Short mmCIF file of C-alpha atoms in Angstrom, two decimals:
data_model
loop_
_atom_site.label_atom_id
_atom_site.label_comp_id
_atom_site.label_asym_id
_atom_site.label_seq_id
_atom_site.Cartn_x
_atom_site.Cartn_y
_atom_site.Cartn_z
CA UNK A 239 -90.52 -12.39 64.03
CA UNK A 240 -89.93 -8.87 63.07
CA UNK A 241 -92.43 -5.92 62.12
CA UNK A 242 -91.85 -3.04 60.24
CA UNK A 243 -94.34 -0.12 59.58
CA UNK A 244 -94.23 2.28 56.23
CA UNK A 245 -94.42 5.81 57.55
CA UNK A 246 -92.03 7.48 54.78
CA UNK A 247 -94.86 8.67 52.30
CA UNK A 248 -95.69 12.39 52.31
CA UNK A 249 -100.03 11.95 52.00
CA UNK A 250 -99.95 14.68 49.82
CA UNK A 251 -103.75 13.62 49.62
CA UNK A 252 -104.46 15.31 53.27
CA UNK A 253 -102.92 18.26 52.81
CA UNK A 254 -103.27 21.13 54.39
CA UNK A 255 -103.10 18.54 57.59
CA UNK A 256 -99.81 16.63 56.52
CA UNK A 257 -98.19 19.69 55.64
CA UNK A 258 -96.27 19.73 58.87
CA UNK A 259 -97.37 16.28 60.34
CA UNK A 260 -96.80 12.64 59.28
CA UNK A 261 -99.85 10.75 58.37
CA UNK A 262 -99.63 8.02 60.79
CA UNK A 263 -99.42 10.82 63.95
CA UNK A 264 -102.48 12.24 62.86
CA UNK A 265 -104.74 11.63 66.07
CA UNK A 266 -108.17 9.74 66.00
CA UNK A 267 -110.03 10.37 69.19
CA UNK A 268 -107.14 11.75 70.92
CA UNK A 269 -104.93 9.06 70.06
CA UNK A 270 -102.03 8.77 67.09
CA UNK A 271 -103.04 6.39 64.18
CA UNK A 272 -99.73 4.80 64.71
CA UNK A 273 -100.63 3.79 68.27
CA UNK A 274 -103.34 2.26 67.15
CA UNK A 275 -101.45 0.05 64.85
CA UNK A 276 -98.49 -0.99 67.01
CA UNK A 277 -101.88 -2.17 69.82
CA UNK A 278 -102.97 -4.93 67.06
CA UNK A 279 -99.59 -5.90 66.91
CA UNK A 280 -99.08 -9.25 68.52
CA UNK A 281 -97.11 -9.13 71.65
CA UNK A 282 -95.10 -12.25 69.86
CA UNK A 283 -92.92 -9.46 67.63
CA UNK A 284 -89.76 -8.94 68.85
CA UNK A 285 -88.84 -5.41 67.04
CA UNK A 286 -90.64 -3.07 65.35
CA UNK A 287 -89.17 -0.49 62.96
CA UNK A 288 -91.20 2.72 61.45
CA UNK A 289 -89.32 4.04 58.51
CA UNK A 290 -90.22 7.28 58.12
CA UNK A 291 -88.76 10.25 55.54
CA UNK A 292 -86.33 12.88 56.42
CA UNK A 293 -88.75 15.68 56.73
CA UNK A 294 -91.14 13.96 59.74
CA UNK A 295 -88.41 11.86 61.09
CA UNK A 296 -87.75 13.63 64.55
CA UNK A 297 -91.64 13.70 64.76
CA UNK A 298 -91.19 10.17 65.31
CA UNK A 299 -88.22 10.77 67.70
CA UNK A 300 -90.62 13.05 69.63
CA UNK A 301 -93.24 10.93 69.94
CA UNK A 302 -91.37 7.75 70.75
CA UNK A 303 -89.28 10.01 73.81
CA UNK A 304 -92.77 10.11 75.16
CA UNK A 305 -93.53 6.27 74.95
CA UNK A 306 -91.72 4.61 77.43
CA UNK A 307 -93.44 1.47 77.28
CA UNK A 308 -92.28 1.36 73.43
CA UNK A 309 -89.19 2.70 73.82
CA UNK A 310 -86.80 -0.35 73.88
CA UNK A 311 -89.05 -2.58 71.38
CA UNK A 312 -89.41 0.66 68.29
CA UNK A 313 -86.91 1.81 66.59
CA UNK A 314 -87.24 4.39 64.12
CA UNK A 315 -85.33 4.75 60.69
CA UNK A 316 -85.07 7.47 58.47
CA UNK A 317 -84.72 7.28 54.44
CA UNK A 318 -83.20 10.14 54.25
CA UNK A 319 -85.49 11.64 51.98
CA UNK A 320 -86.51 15.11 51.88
CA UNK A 321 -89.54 15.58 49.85
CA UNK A 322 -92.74 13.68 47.73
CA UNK A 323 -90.59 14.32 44.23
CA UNK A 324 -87.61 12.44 45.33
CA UNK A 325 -89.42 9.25 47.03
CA UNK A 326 -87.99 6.63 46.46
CA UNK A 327 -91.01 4.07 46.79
CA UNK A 328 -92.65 1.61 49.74
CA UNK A 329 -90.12 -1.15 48.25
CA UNK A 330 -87.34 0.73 48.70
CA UNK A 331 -88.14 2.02 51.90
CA UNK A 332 -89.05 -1.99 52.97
CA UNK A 333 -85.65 -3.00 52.47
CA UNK A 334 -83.91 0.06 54.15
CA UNK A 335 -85.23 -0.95 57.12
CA UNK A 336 -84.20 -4.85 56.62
CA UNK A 337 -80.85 -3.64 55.74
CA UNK A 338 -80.96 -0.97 58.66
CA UNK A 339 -82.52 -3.68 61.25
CA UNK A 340 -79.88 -6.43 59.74
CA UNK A 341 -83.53 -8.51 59.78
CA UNK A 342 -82.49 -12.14 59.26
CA UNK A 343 -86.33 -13.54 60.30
CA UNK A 344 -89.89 -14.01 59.54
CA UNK A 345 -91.69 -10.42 58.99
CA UNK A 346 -94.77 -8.57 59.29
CA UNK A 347 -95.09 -5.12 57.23
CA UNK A 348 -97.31 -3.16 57.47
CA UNK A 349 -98.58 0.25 56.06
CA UNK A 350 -98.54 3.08 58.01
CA UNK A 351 -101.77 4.40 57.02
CA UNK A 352 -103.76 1.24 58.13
CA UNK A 353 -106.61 1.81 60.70
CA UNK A 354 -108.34 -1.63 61.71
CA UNK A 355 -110.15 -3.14 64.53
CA UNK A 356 -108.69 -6.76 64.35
CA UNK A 357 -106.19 -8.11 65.88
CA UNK A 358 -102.87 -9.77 63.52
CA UNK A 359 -102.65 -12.85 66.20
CA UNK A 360 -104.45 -15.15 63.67
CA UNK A 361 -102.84 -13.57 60.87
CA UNK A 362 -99.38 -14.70 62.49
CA UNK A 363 -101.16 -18.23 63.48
CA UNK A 364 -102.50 -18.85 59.99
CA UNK A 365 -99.11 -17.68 58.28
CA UNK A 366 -96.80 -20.28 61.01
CA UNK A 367 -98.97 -23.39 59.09
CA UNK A 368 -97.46 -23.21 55.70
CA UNK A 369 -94.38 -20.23 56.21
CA UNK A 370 -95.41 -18.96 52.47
CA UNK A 371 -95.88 -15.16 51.90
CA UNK A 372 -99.03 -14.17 52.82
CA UNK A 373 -101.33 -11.14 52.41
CA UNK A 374 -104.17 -10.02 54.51
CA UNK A 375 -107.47 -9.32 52.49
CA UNK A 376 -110.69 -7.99 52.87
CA UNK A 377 -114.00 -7.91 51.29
CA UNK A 378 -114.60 -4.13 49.86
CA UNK A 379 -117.90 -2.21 48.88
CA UNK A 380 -117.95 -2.21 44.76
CA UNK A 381 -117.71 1.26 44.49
CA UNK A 382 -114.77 1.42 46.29
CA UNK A 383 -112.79 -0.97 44.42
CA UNK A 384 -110.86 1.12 42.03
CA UNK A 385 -108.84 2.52 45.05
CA UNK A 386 -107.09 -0.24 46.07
CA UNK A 387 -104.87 -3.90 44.95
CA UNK A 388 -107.19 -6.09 44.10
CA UNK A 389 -107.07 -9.92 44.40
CA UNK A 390 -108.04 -13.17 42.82
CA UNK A 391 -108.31 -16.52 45.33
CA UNK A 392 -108.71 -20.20 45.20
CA UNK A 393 -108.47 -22.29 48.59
CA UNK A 394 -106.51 -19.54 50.25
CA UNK A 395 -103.88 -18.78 47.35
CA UNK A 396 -103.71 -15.96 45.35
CA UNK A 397 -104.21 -16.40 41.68
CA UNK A 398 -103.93 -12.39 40.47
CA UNK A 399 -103.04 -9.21 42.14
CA UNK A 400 -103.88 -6.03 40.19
CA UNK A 401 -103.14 -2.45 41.31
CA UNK A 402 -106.18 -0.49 41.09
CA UNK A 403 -107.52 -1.79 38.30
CA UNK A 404 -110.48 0.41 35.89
CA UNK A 405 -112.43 -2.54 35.98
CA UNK A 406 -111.71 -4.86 39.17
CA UNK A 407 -112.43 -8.59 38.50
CA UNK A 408 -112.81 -9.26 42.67
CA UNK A 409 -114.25 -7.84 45.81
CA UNK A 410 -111.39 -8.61 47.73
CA UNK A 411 -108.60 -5.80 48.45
CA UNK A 412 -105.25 -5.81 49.60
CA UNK A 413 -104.83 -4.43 53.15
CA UNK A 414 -101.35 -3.72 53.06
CA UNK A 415 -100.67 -5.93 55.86
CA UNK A 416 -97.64 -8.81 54.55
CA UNK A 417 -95.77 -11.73 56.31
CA UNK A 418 -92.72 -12.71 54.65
CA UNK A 419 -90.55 -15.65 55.66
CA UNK A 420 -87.26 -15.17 56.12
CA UNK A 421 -86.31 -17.08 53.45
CA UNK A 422 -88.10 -14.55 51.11
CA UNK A 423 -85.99 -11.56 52.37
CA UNK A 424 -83.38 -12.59 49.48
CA UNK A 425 -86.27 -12.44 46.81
CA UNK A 426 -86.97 -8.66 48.31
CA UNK A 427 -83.37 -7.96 48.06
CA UNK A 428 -83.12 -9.33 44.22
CA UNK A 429 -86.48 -7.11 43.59
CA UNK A 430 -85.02 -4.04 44.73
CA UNK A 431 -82.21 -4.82 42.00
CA UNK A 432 -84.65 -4.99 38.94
CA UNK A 433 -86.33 -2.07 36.97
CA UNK A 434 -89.82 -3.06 38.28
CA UNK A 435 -92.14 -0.83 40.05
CA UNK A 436 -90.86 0.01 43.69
CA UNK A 437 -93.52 2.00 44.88
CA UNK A 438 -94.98 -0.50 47.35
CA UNK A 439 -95.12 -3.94 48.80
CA UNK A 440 -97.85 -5.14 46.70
CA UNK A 441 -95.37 -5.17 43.38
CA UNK A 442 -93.19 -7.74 45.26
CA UNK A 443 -96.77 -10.35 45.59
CA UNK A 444 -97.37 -9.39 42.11
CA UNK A 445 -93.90 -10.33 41.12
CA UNK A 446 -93.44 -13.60 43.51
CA UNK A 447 -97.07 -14.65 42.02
CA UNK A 448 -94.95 -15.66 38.84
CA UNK A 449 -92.32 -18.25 40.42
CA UNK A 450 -94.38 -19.10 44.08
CA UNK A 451 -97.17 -19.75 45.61
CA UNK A 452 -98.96 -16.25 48.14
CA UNK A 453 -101.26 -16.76 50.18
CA UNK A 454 -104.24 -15.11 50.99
CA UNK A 455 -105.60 -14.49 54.70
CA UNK A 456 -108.76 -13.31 54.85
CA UNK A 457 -109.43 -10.56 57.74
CA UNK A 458 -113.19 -10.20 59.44
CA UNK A 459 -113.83 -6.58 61.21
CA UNK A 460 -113.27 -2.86 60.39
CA UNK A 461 -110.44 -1.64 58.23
CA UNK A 462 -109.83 1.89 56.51
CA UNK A 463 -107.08 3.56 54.61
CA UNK A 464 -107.02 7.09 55.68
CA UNK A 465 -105.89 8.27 52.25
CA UNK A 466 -108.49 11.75 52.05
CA UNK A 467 -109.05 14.62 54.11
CA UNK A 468 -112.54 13.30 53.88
CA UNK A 469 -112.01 9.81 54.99
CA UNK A 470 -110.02 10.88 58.04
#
Protein backbone atom coordinates (compact mmCIF):
# COMPACT_ATOMS: atom_id res chain seq x y z
CA UNK A 1 0.00 0.00 0.00
CA UNK A 2 0.90 3.42 -1.09
CA UNK A 3 0.03 7.00 0.41
CA UNK A 4 -0.04 10.11 -1.17
CA UNK A 5 -0.69 13.58 0.48
CA UNK A 6 -2.31 16.80 -1.51
CA UNK A 7 -0.03 19.70 -0.68
CA UNK A 8 -0.33 21.56 -4.24
CA UNK A 9 -3.23 24.07 -3.27
CA UNK A 10 -2.22 27.69 -2.65
CA UNK A 11 -4.81 28.36 0.81
CA UNK A 12 -5.42 31.53 -0.51
CA UNK A 13 -7.89 31.48 2.57
CA UNK A 14 -4.77 32.07 5.13
CA UNK A 15 -3.23 34.59 3.53
CA UNK A 16 -1.09 36.83 4.64
CA UNK A 17 0.49 33.42 6.32
CA UNK A 18 0.59 31.24 3.03
CA UNK A 19 1.89 33.97 1.12
CA UNK A 20 5.37 32.57 1.30
CA UNK A 21 4.65 29.18 3.10
CA UNK A 22 2.72 26.01 2.11
CA UNK A 23 -0.24 25.24 4.20
CA UNK A 24 0.69 21.93 5.40
CA UNK A 25 4.32 23.49 6.91
CA UNK A 26 2.48 25.83 8.83
CA UNK A 27 3.59 24.79 12.50
CA UNK A 28 1.10 23.84 15.36
CA UNK A 29 2.87 23.86 18.66
CA UNK A 30 6.19 23.94 17.18
CA UNK A 31 5.61 21.22 14.92
CA UNK A 32 4.66 21.22 10.86
CA UNK A 33 0.99 20.14 10.14
CA UNK A 34 2.46 17.76 7.71
CA UNK A 35 4.38 15.93 10.44
CA UNK A 36 1.56 15.48 12.11
CA UNK A 37 -0.12 13.72 9.32
CA UNK A 38 2.65 11.42 8.06
CA UNK A 39 2.67 10.23 12.46
CA UNK A 40 -1.07 8.78 11.90
CA UNK A 41 0.15 7.17 9.03
CA UNK A 42 0.36 3.45 9.55
CA UNK A 43 3.83 2.15 9.63
CA UNK A 44 2.27 -0.63 7.03
CA UNK A 45 2.69 2.15 3.93
CA UNK A 46 5.43 1.53 1.95
CA UNK A 47 5.85 5.14 0.12
CA UNK A 48 4.52 8.23 0.64
CA UNK A 49 4.40 11.02 -1.95
CA UNK A 50 3.43 14.92 -1.16
CA UNK A 51 2.60 16.62 -4.37
CA UNK A 52 3.08 19.94 -3.90
CA UNK A 53 2.95 23.14 -6.60
CA UNK A 54 5.87 24.76 -8.20
CA UNK A 55 5.95 27.79 -6.07
CA UNK A 56 6.43 25.82 -2.38
CA UNK A 57 8.04 22.84 -3.87
CA UNK A 58 11.74 23.25 -2.55
CA UNK A 59 9.96 24.14 0.82
CA UNK A 60 9.27 20.60 0.81
CA UNK A 61 12.85 19.75 -0.36
CA UNK A 62 14.00 21.80 2.66
CA UNK A 63 12.12 20.34 5.06
CA UNK A 64 12.48 16.73 4.01
CA UNK A 65 16.76 17.41 3.91
CA UNK A 66 16.09 17.86 7.56
CA UNK A 67 14.08 14.55 8.16
CA UNK A 68 16.27 11.85 8.05
CA UNK A 69 14.09 9.39 9.47
CA UNK A 70 11.65 10.21 6.37
CA UNK A 71 14.02 10.63 3.99
CA UNK A 72 14.11 7.24 2.09
CA UNK A 73 10.18 6.47 2.63
CA UNK A 74 8.84 10.49 1.16
CA UNK A 75 9.23 11.52 -1.88
CA UNK A 76 8.13 14.74 -3.02
CA UNK A 77 6.57 15.69 -6.51
CA UNK A 78 6.02 18.83 -8.01
CA UNK A 79 3.00 19.83 -10.52
CA UNK A 80 4.71 22.18 -11.95
CA UNK A 81 2.37 24.79 -11.32
CA UNK A 82 3.10 28.26 -10.60
CA UNK A 83 0.19 30.00 -9.20
CA UNK A 84 -3.79 29.62 -7.66
CA UNK A 85 -5.18 30.81 -11.40
CA UNK A 86 -3.55 28.05 -13.23
CA UNK A 87 -4.35 24.99 -10.73
CA UNK A 88 -5.08 22.43 -12.18
CA UNK A 89 -7.32 20.64 -9.43
CA UNK A 90 -6.80 17.83 -6.39
CA UNK A 91 -7.73 15.17 -9.27
CA UNK A 92 -5.27 16.14 -11.37
CA UNK A 93 -2.70 16.52 -8.96
CA UNK A 94 -3.86 12.69 -7.54
CA UNK A 95 -2.92 11.15 -10.62
CA UNK A 96 0.43 13.06 -11.21
CA UNK A 97 1.67 11.51 -8.45
CA UNK A 98 0.32 7.83 -9.51
CA UNK A 99 1.79 8.46 -12.81
CA UNK A 100 5.01 10.05 -11.17
CA UNK A 101 5.21 7.10 -8.38
CA UNK A 102 4.31 4.43 -11.36
CA UNK A 103 1.71 3.32 -8.25
CA UNK A 104 0.44 -0.11 -9.34
CA UNK A 105 -1.22 -0.85 -5.53
CA UNK A 106 -3.79 -0.25 -2.97
CA UNK A 107 -3.74 3.64 -1.85
CA UNK A 108 -4.35 5.96 0.85
CA UNK A 109 -4.79 9.85 -0.09
CA UNK A 110 -4.98 12.09 1.86
CA UNK A 111 -5.40 15.97 2.08
CA UNK A 112 -2.79 17.97 3.06
CA UNK A 113 -4.68 20.22 5.17
CA UNK A 114 -6.03 17.42 7.51
CA UNK A 115 -5.26 17.79 11.29
CA UNK A 116 -6.66 14.69 13.37
CA UNK A 117 -5.96 12.84 16.46
CA UNK A 118 -6.75 9.22 15.21
CA UNK A 119 -4.83 6.94 14.00
CA UNK A 120 -5.61 5.38 9.96
CA UNK A 121 -4.60 1.65 11.32
CA UNK A 122 -8.34 0.72 11.47
CA UNK A 123 -9.10 2.67 8.55
CA UNK A 124 -6.54 0.35 6.59
CA UNK A 125 -8.02 -2.81 8.68
CA UNK A 126 -11.63 -2.00 7.89
CA UNK A 127 -10.80 -1.17 4.10
CA UNK A 128 -8.52 -4.94 3.72
CA UNK A 129 -12.29 -6.73 4.54
CA UNK A 130 -14.09 -5.85 1.41
CA UNK A 131 -11.00 -3.95 -0.94
CA UNK A 132 -13.93 -1.39 -2.17
CA UNK A 133 -13.15 2.40 -2.17
CA UNK A 134 -13.66 3.74 0.94
CA UNK A 135 -13.97 7.19 2.58
CA UNK A 136 -13.35 8.22 6.09
CA UNK A 137 -16.31 10.23 7.71
CA UNK A 138 -17.13 12.07 10.58
CA UNK A 139 -19.98 13.39 12.46
CA UNK A 140 -19.95 17.46 12.10
CA UNK A 141 -21.64 20.28 14.27
CA UNK A 142 -24.86 21.56 12.04
CA UNK A 143 -23.62 24.80 11.62
CA UNK A 144 -20.68 23.72 10.16
CA UNK A 145 -22.05 21.65 7.52
CA UNK A 146 -22.13 23.88 4.55
CA UNK A 147 -18.24 23.78 4.51
CA UNK A 148 -17.62 20.52 3.66
CA UNK A 149 -18.77 16.98 1.27
CA UNK A 150 -21.43 15.75 2.78
CA UNK A 151 -22.61 12.09 2.92
CA UNK A 152 -25.55 9.79 2.92
CA UNK A 153 -25.03 5.98 4.60
CA UNK A 154 -26.73 2.72 4.94
CA UNK A 155 -24.79 -0.32 6.65
CA UNK A 156 -21.46 1.27 5.87
CA UNK A 157 -22.10 2.27 2.07
CA UNK A 158 -22.48 5.46 0.76
CA UNK A 159 -25.75 6.29 -0.83
CA UNK A 160 -25.01 10.31 -1.81
CA UNK A 161 -22.05 12.53 -1.70
CA UNK A 162 -22.77 16.26 -2.14
CA UNK A 163 -20.16 19.06 -2.21
CA UNK A 164 -21.12 21.62 0.17
CA UNK A 165 -24.45 21.59 -0.23
CA UNK A 166 -26.97 25.03 0.87
CA UNK A 167 -29.01 22.72 2.61
CA UNK A 168 -27.06 19.43 3.81
CA UNK A 169 -29.36 16.35 4.11
CA UNK A 170 -26.58 14.53 6.74
CA UNK A 171 -24.33 15.20 9.64
CA UNK A 172 -21.70 13.25 8.33
CA UNK A 173 -18.66 14.99 6.36
CA UNK A 174 -16.09 13.87 4.19
CA UNK A 175 -12.59 13.95 5.77
CA UNK A 176 -10.64 13.85 2.80
CA UNK A 177 -8.97 10.79 3.83
CA UNK A 178 -9.56 7.85 0.63
CA UNK A 179 -8.38 4.18 0.11
CA UNK A 180 -8.50 3.10 -3.33
CA UNK A 181 -7.74 -0.42 -4.53
CA UNK A 182 -5.55 -0.86 -7.03
CA UNK A 183 -7.88 -2.01 -9.25
CA UNK A 184 -9.62 1.44 -9.11
CA UNK A 185 -6.44 3.35 -10.23
CA UNK A 186 -7.76 2.69 -13.97
CA UNK A 187 -11.23 4.31 -13.05
CA UNK A 188 -8.97 7.50 -11.71
CA UNK A 189 -7.08 7.40 -14.86
CA UNK A 190 -10.46 7.27 -17.16
CA UNK A 191 -11.79 10.28 -14.75
CA UNK A 192 -9.00 12.43 -15.40
CA UNK A 193 -10.00 11.92 -19.23
CA UNK A 194 -13.67 13.25 -18.88
CA UNK A 195 -14.92 16.94 -18.62
CA UNK A 196 -16.04 16.41 -14.97
CA UNK A 197 -14.99 18.45 -12.11
CA UNK A 198 -11.20 17.81 -11.18
CA UNK A 199 -10.86 19.89 -8.35
CA UNK A 200 -10.63 17.15 -5.72
CA UNK A 201 -10.89 13.55 -4.74
CA UNK A 202 -14.36 13.71 -3.60
CA UNK A 203 -15.69 14.14 -7.49
CA UNK A 204 -14.12 10.70 -8.22
CA UNK A 205 -16.66 9.00 -5.00
CA UNK A 206 -19.29 11.09 -6.43
CA UNK A 207 -18.67 9.74 -9.86
CA UNK A 208 -17.84 5.88 -8.87
CA UNK A 209 -21.22 6.19 -6.63
CA UNK A 210 -23.01 5.76 -10.14
CA UNK A 211 -21.44 2.28 -11.41
CA UNK A 212 -19.97 0.83 -7.65
CA UNK A 213 -20.44 0.39 -4.47
CA UNK A 214 -18.04 3.25 -1.65
CA UNK A 215 -17.82 2.67 1.40
CA UNK A 216 -18.06 4.62 4.30
CA UNK A 217 -15.62 4.36 7.47
CA UNK A 218 -16.66 6.11 10.16
CA UNK A 219 -13.70 7.92 12.26
CA UNK A 220 -14.14 8.57 16.32
CA UNK A 221 -11.71 11.52 17.77
CA UNK A 222 -10.64 15.08 16.77
CA UNK A 223 -10.42 16.23 13.19
CA UNK A 224 -10.09 19.89 11.67
CA UNK A 225 -9.55 21.40 8.29
CA UNK A 226 -7.34 24.31 8.77
CA UNK A 227 -8.98 26.20 5.90
CA UNK A 228 -9.11 30.07 7.89
CA UNK A 229 -6.69 32.21 9.44
CA UNK A 230 -9.14 31.85 12.25
CA UNK A 231 -9.34 28.16 12.49
CA UNK A 232 -5.57 27.77 12.49
Amino acid sequence: MMCIILCAGYATRLHPLTLDKPKALLEIKGKPIIEYIIERIPKRIEKIFIVSNDKFCNHFIWWLSHKKELMNKVEIINDGITSNENRIGGVMDLWLAIEGGNINDDLLVILGDNLFSFSLNDFVNFFNQHKKTTLGILEMDRDKLKNFGIVKVSENKILEFKEKPENPQSNLISTGIYLFPREDIKKIREYTLTSLNKEGPGYIIKHFLETQEVYAFKFLGNWMDIGTVEEY
